[in-house]
Short mmCIF file of C-alpha atoms in Angstrom, two decimals:
data_model
loop_
_atom_site.label_atom_id
_atom_site.label_comp_id
_atom_site.label_asym_id
_atom_site.label_seq_id
_atom_site.Cartn_x
_atom_site.Cartn_y
_atom_site.Cartn_z
CA MET A 1 -93.28 -31.42 -3.58
CA SER A 2 -92.30 -28.23 -1.52
CA TYR A 3 -88.67 -27.00 -1.58
CA LYS A 4 -88.23 -28.00 1.65
CA GLU A 5 -89.81 -31.45 0.78
CA LYS A 6 -87.03 -32.04 -1.54
CA LEU A 7 -84.25 -31.25 0.72
CA LYS A 8 -84.07 -34.24 2.30
CA ASP A 9 -83.32 -36.26 -0.99
CA ILE A 10 -80.27 -33.94 -1.68
CA LYS A 11 -77.27 -35.98 -2.18
CA ALA A 12 -75.05 -33.63 -4.49
CA PHE A 13 -74.67 -29.95 -5.23
CA VAL A 14 -73.37 -27.99 -8.57
CA PHE A 15 -72.55 -24.69 -8.05
CA ASP A 16 -71.29 -21.95 -10.44
CA VAL A 17 -68.26 -19.76 -9.68
CA ASP A 18 -68.84 -15.93 -10.68
CA GLY A 19 -71.74 -14.71 -9.12
CA VAL A 20 -72.36 -17.77 -6.51
CA PHE A 21 -68.69 -18.48 -5.06
CA THR A 22 -68.10 -14.85 -5.54
CA ASP A 23 -69.75 -11.42 -6.08
CA GLY A 24 -69.42 -11.61 -9.94
CA SER A 25 -66.82 -8.67 -9.81
CA VAL A 26 -63.38 -9.20 -11.23
CA TYR A 27 -60.56 -6.99 -10.01
CA LEU A 28 -58.25 -5.77 -12.82
CA LEU A 29 -54.54 -5.83 -11.83
CA PRO A 30 -51.31 -4.54 -13.19
CA GLY A 31 -49.80 -6.98 -15.65
CA GLY A 32 -52.93 -7.71 -16.98
CA ASN A 33 -53.98 -10.21 -13.76
CA MET A 34 -57.74 -10.74 -12.88
CA CYS A 35 -58.42 -11.21 -9.18
CA ARG A 36 -61.74 -12.63 -7.45
CA VAL A 37 -62.86 -12.69 -4.01
CA MET A 38 -64.32 -15.80 -2.14
CA ASN A 39 -66.18 -15.89 1.00
CA VAL A 40 -64.48 -18.46 4.06
CA LEU A 41 -68.27 -18.90 5.33
CA ASP A 42 -69.02 -20.73 1.92
CA GLY A 43 -65.57 -22.69 2.03
CA TYR A 44 -66.47 -23.85 5.51
CA ALA A 45 -69.63 -25.23 4.44
CA VAL A 46 -68.56 -26.99 1.61
CA VAL A 47 -65.53 -28.43 3.29
CA LYS A 48 -68.25 -29.55 5.94
CA ALA A 49 -70.39 -31.23 3.14
CA LEU A 50 -67.61 -33.17 1.78
CA LYS A 51 -66.76 -34.42 5.24
CA SER A 52 -70.13 -35.93 5.29
CA ASN A 53 -69.90 -37.61 1.90
CA TYR A 54 -72.26 -35.04 -0.15
CA LEU A 55 -70.85 -34.64 -3.60
CA ILE A 56 -70.14 -31.13 -5.25
CA GLY A 57 -69.58 -30.18 -8.74
CA VAL A 58 -68.22 -26.98 -9.90
CA ILE A 59 -68.99 -25.93 -13.51
CA THR A 60 -67.75 -22.49 -14.77
CA GLY A 61 -67.33 -20.81 -18.01
CA GLY A 62 -64.02 -19.16 -16.59
CA ASN A 63 -60.51 -20.57 -16.85
CA ASP A 64 -58.83 -18.85 -13.87
CA GLU A 65 -55.80 -20.73 -12.05
CA MET A 66 -56.40 -19.11 -8.59
CA VAL A 67 -60.24 -20.36 -8.53
CA LYS A 68 -58.76 -23.49 -9.68
CA HIS A 69 -56.35 -23.53 -6.34
CA ARG A 70 -59.26 -22.26 -4.14
CA ILE A 71 -61.91 -25.07 -5.79
CA ASN A 72 -59.04 -27.54 -4.98
CA TYR A 73 -57.93 -26.83 -1.66
CA LEU A 74 -61.37 -27.08 -0.37
CA GLY A 75 -61.33 -30.39 -1.55
CA ILE A 76 -63.88 -30.38 -4.54
CA GLN A 77 -62.80 -32.98 -7.06
CA ASP A 78 -65.20 -32.39 -9.70
CA TYR A 79 -64.28 -28.92 -11.28
CA TYR A 80 -65.24 -28.23 -14.72
CA PRO A 81 -63.37 -25.03 -16.24
CA LYS A 82 -64.31 -23.43 -19.77
CA SER A 83 -67.47 -25.01 -19.77
CA TYR A 84 -69.23 -23.80 -23.03
CA ASP A 85 -72.37 -26.40 -22.38
CA LYS A 86 -72.87 -26.56 -18.86
CA MET A 87 -75.37 -29.46 -19.59
CA VAL A 88 -72.54 -31.38 -20.99
CA ASP A 89 -70.74 -31.41 -18.00
CA PHE A 90 -73.85 -31.77 -15.68
CA GLU A 91 -74.36 -34.89 -17.08
CA ASP A 92 -70.75 -36.14 -16.88
CA PHE A 93 -71.07 -35.31 -13.41
CA LYS A 94 -74.14 -37.29 -12.83
CA LYS A 95 -73.22 -40.23 -15.03
CA LYS A 96 -69.58 -40.47 -12.70
CA TYR A 97 -71.72 -40.65 -9.84
CA ASN A 98 -74.91 -42.43 -10.91
CA LEU A 99 -76.86 -39.54 -9.78
CA LYS A 100 -80.43 -38.85 -10.75
CA ASN A 101 -81.70 -35.17 -11.31
CA GLU A 102 -83.67 -35.45 -8.06
CA GLU A 103 -80.73 -36.12 -5.73
CA ILE A 104 -79.05 -32.58 -7.11
CA LEU A 105 -79.19 -29.09 -6.01
CA THR A 106 -77.68 -26.46 -8.35
CA MET A 107 -77.20 -22.98 -7.69
CA GLY A 108 -76.80 -20.69 -10.56
CA ASP A 109 -77.00 -16.62 -11.24
CA ASP A 110 -76.91 -16.01 -15.08
CA LEU A 111 -78.10 -17.25 -18.26
CA PRO A 112 -75.45 -20.18 -18.84
CA ASP A 113 -76.91 -21.56 -15.74
CA LEU A 114 -80.78 -22.05 -16.71
CA HIS A 115 -80.39 -25.62 -18.28
CA ILE A 116 -78.36 -27.15 -15.35
CA MET A 117 -80.99 -25.41 -13.01
CA GLU A 118 -83.93 -26.66 -14.96
CA ASN A 119 -82.53 -30.10 -14.63
CA SER A 120 -81.99 -30.51 -11.17
CA ALA A 121 -84.63 -31.22 -8.17
CA ILE A 122 -83.52 -27.66 -6.81
CA ALA A 123 -82.57 -24.78 -8.40
CA ALA A 124 -81.37 -21.97 -6.12
CA CYS A 125 -79.58 -18.91 -6.75
CA PRO A 126 -77.88 -15.95 -5.04
CA GLU A 127 -80.38 -12.82 -4.16
CA ASN A 128 -78.85 -10.94 -6.66
CA ALA A 129 -79.18 -13.25 -9.48
CA VAL A 130 -80.57 -12.09 -13.07
CA PRO A 131 -84.20 -12.00 -13.37
CA GLU A 132 -84.54 -14.99 -15.54
CA ILE A 133 -83.13 -17.26 -13.25
CA LYS A 134 -84.91 -15.97 -10.03
CA GLY A 135 -87.96 -16.71 -12.54
CA ILE A 136 -87.00 -20.41 -12.52
CA ALA A 137 -85.44 -20.76 -8.92
CA ASP A 138 -86.96 -22.82 -6.31
CA TYR A 139 -85.43 -21.00 -3.99
CA ILE A 140 -83.89 -17.28 -4.16
CA SER A 141 -81.28 -16.90 -1.17
CA GLN A 142 -81.31 -13.78 0.79
CA LYS A 143 -77.36 -13.75 0.78
CA GLN A 144 -75.64 -12.38 -2.37
CA GLY A 145 -73.39 -14.56 -4.34
CA GLY A 146 -69.94 -14.18 -2.61
CA SER A 147 -71.54 -13.72 0.57
CA GLY A 148 -72.47 -16.84 1.81
CA ALA A 149 -75.24 -18.04 -0.95
CA VAL A 150 -73.28 -21.18 -0.99
CA ARG A 151 -73.57 -21.67 2.61
CA ASP A 152 -76.95 -21.26 2.69
CA VAL A 153 -78.05 -24.27 0.71
CA ILE A 154 -75.53 -26.37 1.85
CA GLU A 155 -76.39 -25.84 5.50
CA GLN A 156 -80.37 -26.06 4.81
CA VAL A 157 -79.57 -29.50 3.28
CA MET A 158 -77.44 -30.78 5.81
CA LYS A 159 -79.69 -29.67 8.64
CA VAL A 160 -82.81 -30.83 7.26
CA GLN A 161 -80.79 -34.11 6.80
CA GLY A 162 -79.54 -33.94 10.28
CA ASN A 163 -75.97 -33.94 9.29
CA TRP A 164 -75.12 -30.39 10.28
CA HIS A 165 -73.60 -30.83 13.90
CA ASP A 166 -70.45 -29.17 15.46
CA ASP A 167 -67.28 -30.96 14.19
CA ASN A 168 -63.37 -30.36 13.74
CA THR A 169 -63.89 -28.52 10.23
CA GLN A 170 -61.19 -25.61 10.06
CA SER A 171 -62.15 -22.12 8.68
CA VAL A 172 -61.04 -21.97 4.99
#
């Protein structure tokens, strides 16, 4: 089955944070604080998908309070920070919603994402993912992490399923 054909069966998305929702940069601020930047285009698509009853999980090795705040602000309920074995959290997400691998699109950019991507119907990555991830990806976005890659895959799924339409979703 081709990538485009698989889009019609997707019910859930699983995303990494650094390199997917962000460009992977960490800005070092005075006082030892760190800062990341996320794209409002991705946020808009996340909110739109949640309003259309898609499930979204975020599994990350990081544990930044501002990232948690942004993820919660977007309405994502399933946030797994400090994930040392992403397969454990991936399986928890699947079990919670009785999902099959064939119903999940996963987007990652680096080696810790490899196994969850291999166990998804569609493995997607941003354009700037590492070669090993690009090598297993069913789809490589033309967008870089932090620059609309998340929106790219959400929009494709929703368009194929007829759910990408005008509504009152606000920019986030």
